[in-house]
Amino acid sequence: MNIYDFTLDELEKYLIENGFKKYNATQIIEWIYEHKVYDFNNMTNLSKKLISFCVENLQIKDLNIVKVEKSPLANKYLLELNDHNKIECVLMNHDYGYSLCVSSQVGCNMGCSFCESGRLKKVRDLTLGELVGQVICVSKYENIRIDSIVVMGIGEPFDNFNNIKRFISVVTNNKMINIGQRHLTISTCGLVPKIYEFADMETGVNLAISLHAPNNEIRDRIMKVNHAYKIEEVMKALDYYISKTNRRVTIEYIMLAGINDSDECAYELSKLINGKLMYVNLIPYNETSNFNMKRSNDFKIKSFYDILKSNNINVTIRKEMGGNLSAACGQLRASEEGSGKC
Ligand code: SAH
């Protein structure tokens, strides 16, 4: 078993079941996460018996980085899993610190018409060890502390909900990755039942929704998930989340030329979220050679922004961190597969 596949509670239970003490779990976790000691033999306060049990039964194994693409604002990592599947994550260097965008699945079943990730159907969910492994391998490779995490890479996190819940526990545990709840964001395309479950967890973890359209007609065309959960249902679930947590929700809105970027769309979106504890992040579409959708021009984006602003909507335009390095979701892996290099 890989040590990164355990939450603290689970490791305590595992060690107790094997005749050890609950506090032994904290000792091991502190060696690994705090002191960065990755060999059980060097964990000097553990008994000989516990060391040999760990050596025999546990591995300390993060992920293999097989390719890195660097740019001044963002680095992108292609990672190989044990079964040779590949995923990717992106490190962004913001003025407030390092932020890591992690993947949640191999492939994706949501089938959004503009997104690379979904061209490969879901092969499987990532395990807890693979979610945590992304954070560990990048911080080791760059020798940095990661300050915030967004689950916005390949996959739909709410379609891997159980492991995402366990990941939240490892990320926010102050003996483990130790990143505050408010520095962790989960992005979903809008799996309504899971939004309710997430709300009921009453954590301070941020929620972002890939809305991308102000009405069902447009959203049906570009996001398959809208056939299952209509915008009204998504908005109702978000109201519930806000009432439970009092946390502001991020509305992600990709600007696609001629599809969702008209002035009418901007007015309609303003009406939809007016008065709600939400803010809109306009995302210039990162064009990919596999779809013929185009990014809205800067003038359109600015005019969309101005309309939202004039309707008292909180709105930002996303700074493009990785457009030049195939950094939108799934693009590095897709380009590697296309060229047959990996
Ligand atoms: N499944 C989750 C998380 C992964 S996608 C979700 O849908 O939120 C992360 C974000 O990147 C989503 O908002 C997605 O719509 C957006 N995205 C996908 N392809 C993109 C592209 N080519 N350019 C810009 N954003 C893109």
mmCIF file of C-alpha atoms and ligand atoms in Angstrom:
data_model
loop_
_atom_site.group_PDB
_atom_site.id
_atom_site.type_symbol
_atom_site.label_atom_id
_atom_site.label_comp_id
_atom_site.label_asym_id
_atom_site.label_seq_id
_atom_site.Cartn_x
_atom_site.Cartn_y
_atom_site.Cartn_z
ATOM 1 C CA MET A 1 0.000 0.000 0.000
ATOM 2 C CA ASN A 2 1.135 3.526 -0.766
ATOM 3 C CA ILE A 3 1.290 5.853 2.236
ATOM 4 C CA TYR A 4 -0.247 8.652 0.127
ATOM 5 C CA ASP A 5 -3.390 6.527 -0.211
ATOM 6 C CA PHE A 6 -4.245 7.079 3.454
ATOM 7 C CA THR A 7 -5.977 9.918 5.245
ATOM 8 C CA LEU A 8 -4.699 10.331 8.792
ATOM 9 C CA ASP A 9 -7.785 8.558 10.230
ATOM 10 C CA GLU A 10 -7.337 5.673 7.830
ATOM 11 C CA LEU A 11 -3.654 5.267 8.707
ATOM 12 C CA GLU A 12 -4.462 5.305 12.421
ATOM 13 C CA LYS A 13 -7.071 2.586 11.903
ATOM 14 C CA TYR A 14 -4.693 0.528 9.754
ATOM 15 C CA LEU A 15 -1.897 0.674 12.320
ATOM 16 C CA ILE A 16 -4.218 -0.143 15.233
ATOM 17 C CA GLU A 17 -5.558 -3.146 13.309
ATOM 18 C CA ASN A 18 -1.983 -4.318 12.942
ATOM 19 C CA GLY A 19 -1.173 -4.043 16.637
ATOM 20 C CA PHE A 20 0.383 -0.571 16.732
ATOM 21 C CA LYS A 21 -0.687 2.634 18.457
ATOM 22 C CA LYS A 22 -2.829 5.432 17.102
ATOM 23 C CA TYR A 23 -0.088 8.034 17.665
ATOM 24 C CA ASN A 24 2.300 6.045 15.447
ATOM 25 C CA ALA A 25 0.322 7.301 12.448
ATOM 26 C CA THR A 26 1.017 10.936 13.373
ATOM 27 C CA GLN A 27 4.713 10.130 13.852
ATOM 28 C CA ILE A 28 4.999 8.627 10.371
ATOM 29 C CA ILE A 29 2.946 11.405 8.772
ATOM 30 C CA GLU A 30 5.119 14.089 10.392
ATOM 31 C CA TRP A 31 8.289 12.461 9.059
ATOM 32 C CA ILE A 32 6.941 12.380 5.549
ATOM 33 C CA TYR A 33 4.942 15.577 5.198
ATOM 34 C CA GLU A 34 6.870 17.858 7.553
ATOM 35 C CA HIS A 35 10.458 16.580 7.616
ATOM 36 C CA LYS A 36 10.366 15.186 4.070
ATOM 37 C CA VAL A 37 12.000 11.933 5.109
ATOM 38 C CA TYR A 38 11.008 9.264 2.627
ATOM 39 C CA ASP A 39 12.785 6.227 4.089
ATOM 40 C CA PHE A 40 11.174 4.460 7.052
ATOM 41 C CA ASN A 41 14.648 3.418 8.294
ATOM 42 C CA ASN A 42 15.479 7.067 8.954
ATOM 43 C CA MET A 43 12.399 7.711 11.107
ATOM 44 C CA THR A 44 14.390 7.645 14.311
ATOM 45 C CA ASN A 45 11.559 7.756 16.850
ATOM 46 C CA LEU A 46 9.786 4.655 15.504
ATOM 47 C CA SER A 47 10.291 1.245 17.125
ATOM 48 C CA LYS A 48 12.284 -1.374 15.209
ATOM 49 C CA LYS A 49 9.128 -3.454 14.981
ATOM 50 C CA LEU A 50 7.132 -0.594 13.430
ATOM 51 C CA ILE A 51 9.935 0.240 10.989
ATOM 52 C CA SER A 52 10.097 -3.303 9.699
ATOM 53 C CA PHE A 53 6.298 -3.490 9.462
ATOM 54 C CA CYS A 54 6.295 -0.295 7.376
ATOM 55 C CA VAL A 55 9.173 -1.401 5.171
ATOM 56 C CA GLU A 56 7.364 -4.653 4.448
ATOM 57 C CA ASN A 57 3.864 -3.277 3.928
ATOM 58 C CA LEU A 58 4.026 0.352 2.904
ATOM 59 C CA GLN A 59 5.559 2.357 0.090
ATOM 60 C CA ILE A 60 6.192 6.102 -0.048
ATOM 61 C CA LYS A 61 5.591 6.772 -3.704
ATOM 62 C CA ASP A 62 4.560 9.943 -5.513
ATOM 63 C CA LEU A 63 4.277 10.280 -9.314
ATOM 64 C CA ASN A 64 6.828 10.222 -12.145
ATOM 65 C CA ILE A 65 7.218 13.447 -14.070
ATOM 66 C CA VAL A 66 7.783 12.494 -17.705
ATOM 67 C CA LYS A 67 7.739 15.933 -19.302
ATOM 68 C CA VAL A 68 7.847 19.563 -18.189
ATOM 69 C CA GLU A 69 6.905 22.605 -20.267
ATOM 70 C CA LYS A 70 8.044 25.854 -18.720
ATOM 71 C CA SER A 71 6.985 29.447 -19.212
ATOM 72 C CA PRO A 72 7.524 32.486 -16.965
ATOM 73 C CA LEU A 73 4.046 32.325 -15.403
ATOM 74 C CA ALA A 74 3.180 28.634 -15.502
ATOM 75 C CA ASN A 75 4.808 25.227 -15.730
ATOM 76 C CA LYS A 76 3.023 22.200 -17.013
ATOM 77 C CA TYR A 77 3.870 18.644 -15.948
ATOM 78 C CA LEU A 78 2.979 15.418 -17.718
ATOM 79 C CA LEU A 79 2.812 12.660 -15.121
ATOM 80 C CA GLU A 80 2.845 8.915 -15.512
ATOM 81 C CA LEU A 81 0.778 6.652 -13.269
ATOM 82 C CA ASN A 82 1.692 3.096 -12.279
ATOM 83 C CA ASP A 83 -0.490 1.618 -14.998
ATOM 84 C CA HIS A 84 1.181 3.944 -17.563
ATOM 85 C CA ASN A 85 -1.861 6.180 -17.951
ATOM 86 C CA LYS A 86 -0.907 9.841 -18.123
ATOM 87 C CA ILE A 87 -2.345 12.912 -16.477
ATOM 88 C CA GLU A 88 -1.173 16.479 -16.157
ATOM 89 C CA CYS A 89 -1.017 19.305 -13.689
ATOM 90 C CA VAL A 90 -0.083 22.983 -13.977
ATOM 91 C CA LEU A 91 1.852 25.145 -11.541
ATOM 92 C CA MET A 92 1.096 28.858 -11.640
ATOM 93 C CA ASN A 93 3.287 31.463 -10.047
ATOM 94 C CA HIS A 94 0.929 34.189 -8.794
ATOM 95 C CA ASP A 95 2.038 37.239 -6.835
ATOM 96 C CA TYR A 96 0.307 35.658 -3.810
ATOM 97 C CA GLY A 97 2.193 32.371 -4.153
ATOM 98 C CA TYR A 98 2.277 29.079 -6.027
ATOM 99 C CA SER A 99 -0.994 27.556 -7.113
ATOM 100 C CA LEU A 100 -1.258 24.004 -8.454
ATOM 101 C CA CYS A 101 -4.038 22.876 -10.791
ATOM 102 C CA VAL A 102 -4.538 19.116 -10.365
ATOM 103 C CA SER A 103 -6.381 16.473 -12.394
ATOM 104 C CA SER A 104 -9.080 14.280 -10.844
ATOM 105 C CA GLN A 105 -9.551 11.487 -13.422
ATOM 106 C CA VAL A 106 -7.851 9.813 -16.370
ATOM 107 C CA GLY A 107 -9.997 11.226 -19.180
ATOM 108 C CA CYS A 108 -13.472 12.658 -18.610
ATOM 109 C CA ASN A 109 -17.035 11.577 -19.353
ATOM 110 C CA MET A 110 -18.672 14.984 -19.259
ATOM 111 C CA GLY A 111 -18.254 15.550 -22.997
ATOM 112 C CA CYS A 112 -18.112 19.361 -23.122
ATOM 113 C CA SER A 113 -17.810 20.258 -26.776
ATOM 114 C CA PHE A 114 -14.893 22.673 -26.379
ATOM 115 C CA CYS A 115 -12.676 20.685 -24.001
ATOM 116 C CA GLU A 116 -9.667 18.484 -24.850
ATOM 117 C CA SER A 117 -9.970 16.437 -21.671
ATOM 118 C CA GLY A 118 -13.213 14.873 -22.777
ATOM 119 C CA ARG A 119 -11.895 13.633 -26.121
ATOM 120 C CA LEU A 120 -10.521 10.698 -24.141
ATOM 121 C CA LYS A 121 -13.431 9.053 -22.331
ATOM 122 C CA LYS A 122 -12.891 8.401 -18.671
ATOM 123 C CA VAL A 123 -10.542 5.471 -18.190
ATOM 124 C CA ARG A 124 -10.707 5.571 -14.409
ATOM 125 C CA ASP A 125 -10.833 7.769 -11.343
ATOM 126 C CA LEU A 126 -7.584 8.901 -9.775
ATOM 127 C CA THR A 127 -6.851 7.280 -6.422
ATOM 128 C CA LEU A 128 -6.202 9.390 -3.336
ATOM 129 C CA GLY A 129 -2.498 8.561 -3.690
ATOM 130 C CA GLU A 130 -2.495 9.931 -7.240
ATOM 131 C CA LEU A 131 -4.286 13.131 -6.218
ATOM 132 C CA VAL A 132 -1.829 13.701 -3.368
ATOM 133 C CA GLY A 133 1.080 12.466 -5.525
ATOM 134 C CA GLN A 134 0.603 15.412 -7.920
ATOM 135 C CA VAL A 135 1.131 17.894 -5.092
ATOM 136 C CA ILE A 136 4.105 16.021 -3.624
ATOM 137 C CA CYS A 137 5.969 15.425 -6.885
ATOM 138 C CA VAL A 138 5.705 19.028 -8.086
ATOM 139 C CA SER A 139 6.732 20.529 -4.747
ATOM 140 C CA LYS A 140 9.684 18.124 -4.580
ATOM 141 C CA TYR A 141 10.722 18.780 -8.201
ATOM 142 C CA GLU A 142 10.574 22.569 -7.814
ATOM 143 C CA ASN A 143 11.622 22.572 -4.171
ATOM 144 C CA ILE A 144 8.760 24.891 -3.226
ATOM 145 C CA ARG A 145 5.792 25.002 -0.912
ATOM 146 C CA ILE A 146 2.510 25.077 -2.802
ATOM 147 C CA ASP A 147 0.194 27.724 -1.359
ATOM 148 C CA SER A 148 -3.098 26.897 -3.028
ATOM 149 C CA ILE A 149 -4.679 24.096 -5.031
ATOM 150 C CA VAL A 150 -7.425 24.137 -7.665
ATOM 151 C CA VAL A 151 -9.009 20.886 -8.840
ATOM 152 C CA MET A 152 -9.498 22.082 -12.422
ATOM 153 C CA GLY A 153 -7.315 19.744 -14.436
ATOM 154 C CA ILE A 154 -8.447 16.708 -16.421
ATOM 155 C CA GLY A 155 -11.644 15.080 -15.176
ATOM 156 C CA GLU A 156 -14.783 15.916 -13.241
ATOM 157 C CA PRO A 157 -13.978 15.997 -9.506
ATOM 158 C CA PHE A 158 -17.593 15.414 -8.441
ATOM 159 C CA ASP A 159 -17.594 12.225 -10.530
ATOM 160 C CA ASN A 160 -14.787 11.035 -8.200
ATOM 161 C CA PHE A 161 -16.437 12.452 -5.112
ATOM 162 C CA ASN A 162 -15.317 9.994 -2.481
ATOM 163 C CA ASN A 163 -11.626 10.422 -3.257
ATOM 164 C CA ILE A 164 -12.046 14.196 -3.532
ATOM 165 C CA LYS A 165 -13.519 14.226 -0.007
ATOM 166 C CA ARG A 166 -10.505 12.248 1.241
ATOM 167 C CA PHE A 167 -8.169 14.572 -0.720
ATOM 168 C CA ILE A 168 -9.748 17.603 0.997
ATOM 169 C CA SER A 169 -8.977 15.954 4.326
ATOM 170 C CA VAL A 170 -5.294 15.346 3.422
ATOM 171 C CA VAL A 171 -4.814 18.806 1.888
ATOM 172 C CA THR A 172 -6.300 20.685 4.830
ATOM 173 C CA ASN A 173 -4.915 18.533 7.683
ATOM 174 C CA ASN A 174 -2.248 20.631 9.413
ATOM 175 C CA LYS A 175 -0.039 17.569 9.871
ATOM 176 C CA MET A 176 -0.286 16.650 6.198
ATOM 177 C CA ILE A 177 -0.291 19.009 3.183
ATOM 178 C CA ASN A 178 -1.536 21.782 5.474
ATOM 179 C CA ILE A 179 -3.204 24.152 3.036
ATOM 180 C CA GLY A 180 -6.141 26.101 4.493
ATOM 181 C CA GLN A 181 -9.642 25.286 3.244
ATOM 182 C CA ARG A 182 -9.947 28.734 1.736
ATOM 183 C CA HIS A 183 -6.923 28.032 -0.465
ATOM 184 C CA LEU A 184 -8.481 24.960 -2.034
ATOM 185 C CA THR A 185 -11.016 25.211 -4.876
ATOM 186 C CA ILE A 186 -13.042 22.459 -6.518
ATOM 187 C CA SER A 187 -14.398 23.133 -10.006
ATOM 188 C CA THR A 188 -17.409 21.205 -11.319
ATOM 189 C CA CYS A 189 -19.431 21.270 -14.514
ATOM 190 C CA GLY A 190 -22.522 21.101 -12.301
ATOM 191 C CA LEU A 191 -23.355 17.613 -10.974
ATOM 192 C CA VAL A 192 -26.296 18.844 -8.912
ATOM 193 C CA PRO A 193 -26.688 16.030 -6.316
ATOM 194 C CA LYS A 194 -22.998 16.332 -5.462
ATOM 195 C CA ILE A 195 -23.276 20.119 -5.034
ATOM 196 C CA TYR A 196 -25.834 19.426 -2.274
ATOM 197 C CA GLU A 197 -23.572 16.823 -0.665
ATOM 198 C CA PHE A 198 -20.618 19.188 -0.877
ATOM 199 C CA ALA A 199 -22.711 21.955 0.724
ATOM 200 C CA ASP A 200 -23.697 19.638 3.561
ATOM 201 C CA MET A 201 -20.015 19.036 4.351
ATOM 202 C CA GLU A 202 -19.995 22.706 5.428
ATOM 203 C CA THR A 203 -16.284 23.160 4.785
ATOM 204 C CA GLY A 204 -14.615 26.431 3.827
ATOM 205 C CA VAL A 205 -13.411 24.872 0.560
ATOM 206 C CA ASN A 206 -14.241 27.046 -2.467
ATOM 207 C CA LEU A 207 -16.606 25.961 -5.194
ATOM 208 C CA ALA A 208 -16.336 26.994 -8.850
ATOM 209 C CA ILE A 209 -18.953 26.158 -11.478
ATOM 210 C CA SER A 210 -18.266 25.863 -15.178
ATOM 211 C CA LEU A 211 -21.438 27.585 -16.346
ATOM 212 C CA HIS A 212 -20.307 28.896 -19.755
ATOM 213 C CA ALA A 213 -23.821 29.905 -20.835
ATOM 214 C CA PRO A 214 -26.650 32.061 -19.486
ATOM 215 C CA ASN A 215 -29.506 29.824 -20.677
ATOM 216 C CA ASN A 216 -30.367 26.185 -21.356
ATOM 217 C CA GLU A 217 -30.497 26.596 -25.098
ATOM 218 C CA ILE A 218 -26.819 27.541 -25.384
ATOM 219 C CA ARG A 219 -25.658 25.363 -22.507
ATOM 220 C CA ASP A 220 -27.381 22.303 -24.023
ATOM 221 C CA ARG A 221 -25.370 22.871 -27.188
ATOM 222 C CA ILE A 222 -21.938 23.037 -25.580
ATOM 223 C CA MET A 223 -22.252 20.986 -22.367
ATOM 224 C CA LYS A 224 -23.782 17.523 -22.347
ATOM 225 C CA VAL A 225 -24.246 17.675 -18.571
ATOM 226 C CA ASN A 226 -26.968 20.281 -19.137
ATOM 227 C CA HIS A 227 -29.211 17.555 -20.549
ATOM 228 C CA ALA A 228 -29.168 15.984 -17.104
ATOM 229 C CA TYR A 229 -29.136 19.090 -14.898
ATOM 230 C CA LYS A 230 -30.664 22.305 -16.206
ATOM 231 C CA ILE A 231 -29.342 25.737 -15.297
ATOM 232 C CA GLU A 232 -32.270 26.376 -12.899
ATOM 233 C CA GLU A 233 -31.386 23.229 -10.946
ATOM 234 C CA VAL A 234 -27.712 24.207 -10.838
ATOM 235 C CA MET A 235 -28.603 27.697 -9.575
ATOM 236 C CA LYS A 236 -30.902 26.248 -6.912
ATOM 237 C CA ALA A 237 -28.142 23.929 -5.706
ATOM 238 C CA LEU A 238 -25.720 26.882 -5.602
ATOM 239 C CA ASP A 239 -28.215 28.919 -3.542
ATOM 240 C CA TYR A 240 -28.330 25.991 -1.115
ATOM 241 C CA TYR A 241 -24.509 25.825 -1.006
ATOM 242 C CA ILE A 242 -24.314 29.555 -0.270
ATOM 243 C CA SER A 243 -26.989 29.356 2.427
ATOM 244 C CA LYS A 244 -25.059 26.538 4.120
ATOM 245 C CA THR A 245 -21.536 27.938 3.833
ATOM 246 C CA ASN A 246 -21.861 31.672 3.198
ATOM 247 C CA ARG A 247 -19.009 31.236 0.708
ATOM 248 C CA ARG A 248 -18.872 33.134 -2.559
ATOM 249 C CA VAL A 249 -19.187 30.893 -5.625
ATOM 250 C CA THR A 250 -17.045 31.407 -8.727
ATOM 251 C CA ILE A 251 -18.887 31.242 -12.046
ATOM 252 C CA GLU A 252 -16.488 30.237 -14.820
ATOM 253 C CA TYR A 253 -17.455 31.470 -18.257
ATOM 254 C CA ILE A 254 -15.335 30.618 -21.302
ATOM 255 C CA MET A 255 -15.692 33.217 -24.049
ATOM 256 C CA LEU A 256 -16.456 31.377 -27.309
ATOM 257 C CA ALA A 257 -16.780 33.535 -30.423
ATOM 258 C CA GLY A 258 -20.312 33.683 -31.777
ATOM 259 C CA ILE A 259 -21.607 31.114 -29.294
ATOM 260 C CA ASN A 260 -21.965 32.695 -25.848
ATOM 261 C CA ASP A 261 -20.313 36.110 -26.132
ATOM 262 C CA SER A 262 -23.112 38.411 -27.358
ATOM 263 C CA ASP A 263 -24.324 41.460 -25.449
ATOM 264 C CA GLU A 264 -27.658 39.656 -24.933
ATOM 265 C CA CYS A 265 -25.803 36.804 -23.237
ATOM 266 C CA ALA A 266 -24.098 39.301 -20.933
ATOM 267 C CA TYR A 267 -27.453 40.853 -19.958
ATOM 268 C CA GLU A 268 -28.991 37.435 -19.442
ATOM 269 C CA LEU A 269 -26.087 36.280 -17.292
ATOM 270 C CA SER A 270 -26.324 39.464 -15.203
ATOM 271 C CA LYS A 271 -30.000 38.763 -14.582
ATOM 272 C CA LEU A 272 -29.321 35.140 -13.683
ATOM 273 C CA ILE A 273 -26.830 35.892 -10.927
ATOM 274 C CA ASN A 274 -27.888 39.355 -9.853
ATOM 275 C CA GLY A 275 -27.967 39.685 -6.056
ATOM 276 C CA LYS A 276 -26.316 36.311 -5.460
ATOM 277 C CA LEU A 277 -23.046 35.747 -3.599
ATOM 278 C CA MET A 278 -21.219 34.903 -6.824
ATOM 279 C CA TYR A 279 -18.549 36.301 -9.036
ATOM 280 C CA VAL A 280 -17.855 35.706 -12.698
ATOM 281 C CA ASN A 281 -14.472 34.751 -14.078
ATOM 282 C CA LEU A 282 -14.396 35.331 -17.837
ATOM 283 C CA ILE A 283 -11.959 32.894 -19.451
ATOM 284 C CA PRO A 284 -10.517 33.663 -22.891
ATOM 285 C CA TYR A 285 -10.910 30.322 -24.724
ATOM 286 C CA ASN A 286 -7.652 28.538 -25.367
ATOM 287 C CA GLU A 287 -8.079 27.349 -28.941
ATOM 288 C CA THR A 288 -7.150 23.780 -29.764
ATOM 289 C CA SER A 289 -6.603 22.263 -33.173
ATOM 290 C CA ASN A 290 -9.127 19.501 -32.458
ATOM 291 C CA PHE A 291 -12.215 21.706 -32.268
ATOM 292 C CA ASN A 292 -13.181 24.516 -34.580
ATOM 293 C CA MET A 293 -14.375 26.847 -31.845
ATOM 294 C CA LYS A 294 -12.722 30.232 -31.688
ATOM 295 C CA ARG A 295 -11.867 32.552 -28.854
ATOM 296 C CA SER A 296 -13.886 35.779 -28.604
ATOM 297 C CA ASN A 297 -11.854 38.809 -29.589
ATOM 298 C CA ASP A 298 -10.610 41.198 -26.914
ATOM 299 C CA PHE A 299 -13.188 43.811 -27.840
ATOM 300 C CA LYS A 300 -16.066 41.352 -27.267
ATOM 301 C CA ILE A 301 -14.599 40.199 -23.989
ATOM 302 C CA LYS A 302 -14.240 43.799 -22.785
ATOM 303 C CA SER A 303 -17.778 44.662 -23.826
ATOM 304 C CA PHE A 304 -19.152 41.534 -22.057
ATOM 305 C CA TYR A 305 -17.167 42.537 -18.981
ATOM 306 C CA ASP A 306 -18.495 46.104 -19.093
ATOM 307 C CA ILE A 307 -22.117 44.960 -19.287
ATOM 308 C CA LEU A 308 -21.683 42.694 -16.239
ATOM 309 C CA LYS A 309 -19.914 45.498 -14.357
ATOM 310 C CA SER A 310 -22.627 48.013 -15.161
ATOM 311 C CA ASN A 311 -25.143 45.541 -13.739
ATOM 312 C CA ASN A 312 -23.195 45.388 -10.467
ATOM 313 C CA ILE A 313 -21.852 41.899 -11.052
ATOM 314 C CA ASN A 314 -18.419 41.121 -9.638
ATOM 315 C CA VAL A 315 -16.367 40.057 -12.616
ATOM 316 C CA THR A 316 -12.747 39.473 -13.622
ATOM 317 C CA ILE A 317 -11.072 38.426 -16.849
ATOM 318 C CA ARG A 318 -8.757 35.493 -16.273
ATOM 319 C CA LYS A 319 -5.112 36.276 -16.789
ATOM 320 C CA GLU A 320 -3.781 33.843 -19.320
ATOM 321 C CA MET A 321 -1.083 31.862 -17.631
ATOM 322 C CA GLY A 322 -0.408 29.073 -19.999
ATOM 323 C CA GLY A 323 -1.938 29.709 -23.390
ATOM 324 C CA ASN A 324 1.438 29.454 -25.061
ATOM 325 C CA LEU A 325 2.251 26.125 -23.480
ATOM 326 C CA SER A 326 -0.804 24.065 -24.331
ATOM 327 C CA ALA A 327 -1.894 24.581 -20.758
ATOM 328 C CA ALA A 328 -5.650 24.411 -21.087
ATOM 329 C CA CYS A 329 -7.143 21.247 -19.736
ATOM 330 C CA GLY A 330 -5.868 18.111 -21.370
ATOM 331 C CA GLN A 331 -3.874 19.821 -24.063
ATOM 332 C CA LEU A 332 -0.394 18.634 -23.141
ATOM 333 C CA ARG A 333 -1.437 15.028 -22.893
ATOM 334 C CA ALA A 334 -3.458 15.336 -26.093
ATOM 335 C CA SER A 335 -0.534 16.818 -28.003
ATOM 336 C CA GLU A 336 1.795 14.111 -26.718
ATOM 337 C CA GLU A 337 -0.587 11.375 -27.765
ATOM 338 C CA GLY A 338 -1.119 12.981 -31.124
ATOM 339 C CA SER A 339 2.589 12.998 -31.809
ATOM 340 C CA GLY A 340 2.953 9.453 -30.516
ATOM 341 C CA LYS A 341 5.810 10.483 -28.257
ATOM 342 C CA CYS A 342 4.564 8.908 -25.009
HETATM 343 N N1 SAH B 1 -14.758 19.171 -14.880
HETATM 344 C C1 SAH B 1 -14.482 20.338 -14.110
HETATM 345 C C2 SAH B 1 -13.006 20.666 -13.969
HETATM 346 C C3 SAH B 1 -12.114 20.548 -15.184
HETATM 347 S S1 SAH B 1 -12.228 21.742 -16.470
HETATM 348 C C4 SAH B 1 -15.237 21.521 -14.646
HETATM 349 O O1 SAH B 1 -15.915 21.378 -15.661
HETATM 350 O O2 SAH B 1 -15.227 22.571 -14.023
HETATM 351 C C5 SAH B 1 -11.573 23.206 -15.808
HETATM 352 C C6 SAH B 1 -12.057 24.463 -16.521
HETATM 353 O O3 SAH B 1 -11.344 24.678 -17.768
HETATM 354 C C7 SAH B 1 -13.515 24.378 -16.876
HETATM 355 O O4 SAH B 1 -14.154 25.586 -16.594
HETATM 356 C C8 SAH B 1 -13.446 24.104 -18.364
HETATM 357 O O5 SAH B 1 -14.650 24.418 -18.960
HETATM 358 C C9 SAH B 1 -12.271 24.964 -18.789
HETATM 359 N N2 SAH B 1 -11.699 24.651 -20.100
HETATM 360 C C10 SAH B 1 -11.695 23.485 -20.770
HETATM 361 N N3 SAH B 1 -11.097 23.615 -21.980
HETATM 362 C C11 SAH B 1 -10.706 24.897 -22.069
HETATM 363 C C12 SAH B 1 -10.028 25.659 -23.084
HETATM 364 N N4 SAH B 1 -9.635 25.097 -24.230
HETATM 365 N N5 SAH B 1 -9.795 26.977 -22.838
HETATM 366 C C13 SAH B 1 -10.175 27.541 -21.674
HETATM 367 N N6 SAH B 1 -10.792 26.874 -20.692
HETATM 368 C C14 SAH B 1 -11.065 25.579 -20.889
#
